[in-house]
CSV table of C-alpha atoms and ligand atoms in Angstrom, one decimal:
chain,number,residue,atom,x,y,z
F,270,MET,CA,0.0,0.0,0.0
F,271,ALA,CA,1.1,3.6,-0.5
F,272,LEU,CA,0.1,7.0,0.5
F,273,LEU,CA,-1.0,9.0,-2.5
F,274,ASN,CA,-0.6,12.7,-3.2
F,275,ILE,CA,-3.9,14.6,-2.8
F,276,LEU,CA,-4.3,17.3,-5.5
F,277,GLN,CA,-4.9,20.8,-4.0
F,278,TYR,CA,-7.5,23.2,-5.4
F,279,PRO,CA,-7.3,25.1,-7.8
F,280,ASP,CA,-5.3,22.3,-9.6
F,281,SER,CA,-7.0,22.0,-13.0
F,282,ARG,CA,-6.8,18.2,-12.8
F,283,LEU,CA,-9.6,18.3,-10.2
F,284,HIS,CA,-11.9,19.3,-13.1
F,285,THR,CA,-11.3,16.1,-15.1
F,286,VAL,CA,-14.3,13.9,-15.7
F,287,ALA,CA,-13.5,10.3,-14.6
F,288,ARG,CA,-14.1,7.3,-16.8
F,289,PRO,CA,-16.0,4.2,-15.7
F,290,VAL,CA,-14.0,1.3,-14.3
F,291,ALA,CA,-14.1,-1.4,-16.9
F,292,ALA,CA,-13.2,-4.4,-14.7
F,293,VAL,CA,-12.8,-4.6,-10.9
F,294,ASP,CA,-9.5,-6.4,-11.0
F,295,PRO,CA,-6.3,-6.5,-8.8
F,296,ARG,CA,-5.1,-3.2,-10.2
F,297,VAL,CA,-8.4,-1.5,-9.1
F,298,ARG,CA,-8.3,-3.2,-5.7
F,299,GLY,CA,-4.7,-1.8,-5.3
F,300,ILE,CA,-6.0,1.7,-6.0
F,301,VAL,CA,-8.8,1.2,-3.5
F,302,ALA,CA,-6.4,0.1,-0.8
F,303,ASP,CA,-4.1,3.1,-1.4
F,304,MET,CA,-7.1,5.4,-1.4
F,305,PHE,CA,-8.3,4.1,2.0
F,306,GLU,CA,-4.8,4.5,3.4
F,307,THR,CA,-4.6,8.0,2.1
F,308,MET,CA,-8.0,9.0,3.3
F,309,TYR,CA,-7.4,7.6,6.9
F,310,ALA,CA,-4.0,9.2,7.1
F,311,ALA,CA,-5.5,12.6,6.1
F,312,LYS,CA,-8.4,12.1,8.6
F,313,GLY,CA,-11.0,12.5,5.8
F,314,VAL,CA,-14.4,10.9,5.7
F,315,GLY,CA,-14.3,10.4,1.9
F,316,LEU,CA,-11.9,10.5,-1.0
F,317,ALA,CA,-12.5,10.3,-4.8
F,318,ALA,CA,-9.9,8.9,-7.2
F,319,THR,CA,-9.9,12.2,-9.0
F,320,GLN,CA,-8.3,13.8,-6.0
F,321,VAL,CA,-5.3,11.5,-6.3
F,322,ASP,CA,-5.0,12.1,-10.0
F,323,ILE,CA,-6.6,8.8,-11.0
F,324,HIS,CA,-9.5,9.5,-13.3
F,325,GLU,CA,-11.6,6.4,-12.8
F,326,ARG,CA,-15.0,6.3,-11.1
F,327,ILE,CA,-13.9,5.1,-7.6
F,328,ILE,CA,-14.8,6.6,-4.3
F,329,VAL,CA,-14.0,5.5,-0.7
F,330,VAL,CA,-15.9,6.7,2.4
F,331,ASP,CA,-16.0,6.1,6.1
F,332,THR,CA,-18.3,8.4,8.1
F,333,SER,CA,-18.3,6.2,11.2
F,334,GLU,CA,-17.1,7.6,14.6
F,335,GLN,CA,-14.7,4.7,15.1
F,336,ARG,CA,-13.2,4.9,11.6
F,337,ASP,CA,-13.9,1.2,11.1
F,338,GLN,CA,-16.6,1.1,8.4
F,339,PRO,CA,-14.8,1.5,5.1
F,340,MET,CA,-17.1,1.5,2.0
F,341,VAL,CA,-15.9,1.6,-1.6
F,342,LEU,CA,-18.2,2.6,-4.4
F,343,ILE,CA,-17.1,1.8,-7.9
F,344,ASN,CA,-19.0,3.3,-10.9
F,345,PRO,CA,-21.6,4.8,-8.4
F,346,GLU,CA,-24.9,6.1,-9.7
F,347,ILE,CA,-27.6,7.9,-7.8
F,348,VAL,CA,-30.9,6.1,-8.7
F,349,GLN,CA,-33.1,8.1,-6.4
F,350,ARG,CA,-32.9,11.4,-4.5
F,351,SER,CA,-35.3,13.0,-2.1
F,352,SER,CA,-36.9,16.3,-3.1
F,353,ASP,CA,-36.2,17.7,0.3
F,354,CYS,CA,-32.8,19.2,0.7
F,355,LYS,CA,-30.5,20.0,3.6
F,356,GLU,CA,-27.7,22.4,4.1
F,357,TRP,CA,-24.4,21.1,5.5
F,358,GLU,CA,-21.1,22.7,6.2
F,359,GLU,CA,-18.7,20.8,3.9
F,360,GLY,CA,-14.9,20.5,3.7
F,361,CYS,CA,-12.6,18.7,1.4
F,362,LEU,CA,-9.1,17.2,1.5
F,363,SER,CA,-8.3,19.2,-1.6
F,364,LEU,CA,-9.0,22.4,0.3
F,365,PRO,CA,-7.7,21.9,3.8
F,366,GLY,CA,-9.2,24.3,6.4
F,367,ILE,CA,-11.9,25.7,4.0
F,368,TYR,CA,-15.5,25.0,5.0
F,369,ASP,CA,-18.8,26.3,3.6
F,370,LYS,CA,-22.4,25.5,3.4
F,371,VAL,CA,-23.8,23.4,0.5
F,372,THR,CA,-27.4,22.4,-0.1
F,373,ARG,CA,-28.0,18.9,-1.4
F,374,PRO,CA,-30.8,16.3,-1.4
F,375,ASP,CA,-31.2,14.9,2.1
F,376,ARG,CA,-31.6,11.2,1.1
F,377,ILE,CA,-30.3,9.3,-1.8
F,378,ARG,CA,-30.3,5.7,-3.1
F,379,VAL,CA,-27.0,4.8,-4.8
F,380,ARG,CA,-26.1,1.8,-6.9
F,381,ALA,CA,-22.4,0.8,-7.3
F,382,LEU,CA,-20.0,-2.1,-7.5
F,383,ASP,CA,-18.0,-3.2,-4.4
F,384,ALA,CA,-14.3,-4.3,-4.3
F,385,ARG,CA,-15.3,-7.7,-5.7
F,386,GLY,CA,-17.1,-6.2,-8.6
F,387,GLU,CA,-20.5,-7.1,-7.1
F,388,ALA,CA,-23.4,-4.7,-7.6
F,389,PHE,CA,-25.1,-3.3,-4.4
F,390,GLU,CA,-27.4,-0.5,-3.4
F,391,ILE,CA,-27.5,1.6,-0.3
F,392,GLU,CA,-29.8,4.2,1.0
F,393,ALA,CA,-28.0,7.1,2.7
F,394,ASP,CA,-29.0,10.1,4.7
F,395,GLY,CA,-27.3,12.6,6.9
F,396,LEU,CA,-23.5,12.8,6.7
F,397,LEU,CA,-23.2,9.7,4.5
F,398,ALA,CA,-25.6,11.2,1.9
F,399,VAL,CA,-23.6,14.4,1.9
F,400,CYS,CA,-20.3,12.6,1.6
F,401,VAL,CA,-21.3,10.3,-1.2
F,402,GLN,CA,-22.7,13.2,-3.2
F,403,HIS,CA,-19.6,15.3,-2.5
F,404,GLU,CA,-17.3,12.5,-3.7
F,405,MET,CA,-19.4,11.7,-6.7
F,406,ASP,CA,-19.2,15.4,-7.7
F,407,HIS,CA,-15.4,15.0,-7.8
F,408,LEU,CA,-15.8,12.2,-10.4
F,409,ASP,CA,-17.6,14.7,-12.6
F,410,GLY,CA,-14.8,17.2,-12.1
F,411,LYS,CA,-16.7,19.3,-9.6
F,412,VAL,CA,-15.4,20.5,-6.3
F,413,PHE,CA,-17.7,21.7,-3.5
F,414,VAL,CA,-16.7,25.3,-4.0
F,415,ASP,CA,-18.3,25.0,-7.4
F,416,HIS,CA,-21.6,25.1,-5.6
F,417,LEU,CA,-20.8,28.5,-4.0
F,418,SER,CA,-21.1,32.0,-5.5
F,419,ALA,CA,-18.4,33.1,-7.9
F,420,LEU,CA,-17.4,35.8,-5.4
F,421,LYS,CA,-16.9,33.2,-2.6
F,422,ARG,CA,-15.1,30.8,-5.0
F,423,ASN,CA,-12.7,33.5,-6.2
F,424,ARG,CA,-11.9,34.5,-2.6
F,425,ILE,CA,-11.2,30.8,-1.7
F,426,ARG,CA,-9.0,30.4,-4.9
F,427,ALA,CA,-7.0,33.4,-4.0
F,428,ARG,CA,-6.5,32.1,-0.4
F,429,MET,CA,-5.4,28.7,-1.7
F,430,ARG,CA,-3.0,30.2,-4.2
F,431,LYS,CA,-1.4,32.4,-1.5
F,432,ARG,CA,-1.0,29.5,0.8
F,433,GLN,CA,0.6,27.4,-2.0
F,434,ARG,CA,3.1,30.3,-2.7
F,435,GLU,CA,4.0,30.4,1.0
F,436,THR,CA,4.5,26.7,1.1
F,437,GLU,CA,6.8,26.8,-2.0
F,438,ALA,CA,8.8,29.7,-0.5
F,439,ALA,CA,9.3,28.0,2.8
C,218,NI,NI1,-13.7,16.6,-1.6
């Protein structure tokens, strides 16, 4: 297993649309293992392959308190979403320290493949629903700040760029 480098906003590679996984084989299971290791090391609740510069439709999540309920969703598809929405304060490993409110459907039903390539469906609400939708956005090249106003997004982009310049200079 290996820790992967997490792309930092506003890296343009974060806007790549990921392609479907053709076969869940040992190569894909290796990516999944590395993604879990990377997500847990960064103390995140979710990670999309896009964020580690792998442009295939794979996400890993663990929203449990104990950090012991890993879930992988390969080629995830939302098959049902509630009409009622909820606002949550979101963050992202590609924008450390930046949080803002995003409104999304409160409950979703998702179909995906697991690490053995078997199809399954889950119903999610609360944090898990937010997390799965946030990670699925990444696979479509969308970061949570793309849900915010242009004014807010530009401010965040400037803040991230400034921080990156400071890191490079240090
Ligand atoms: Ni994210």
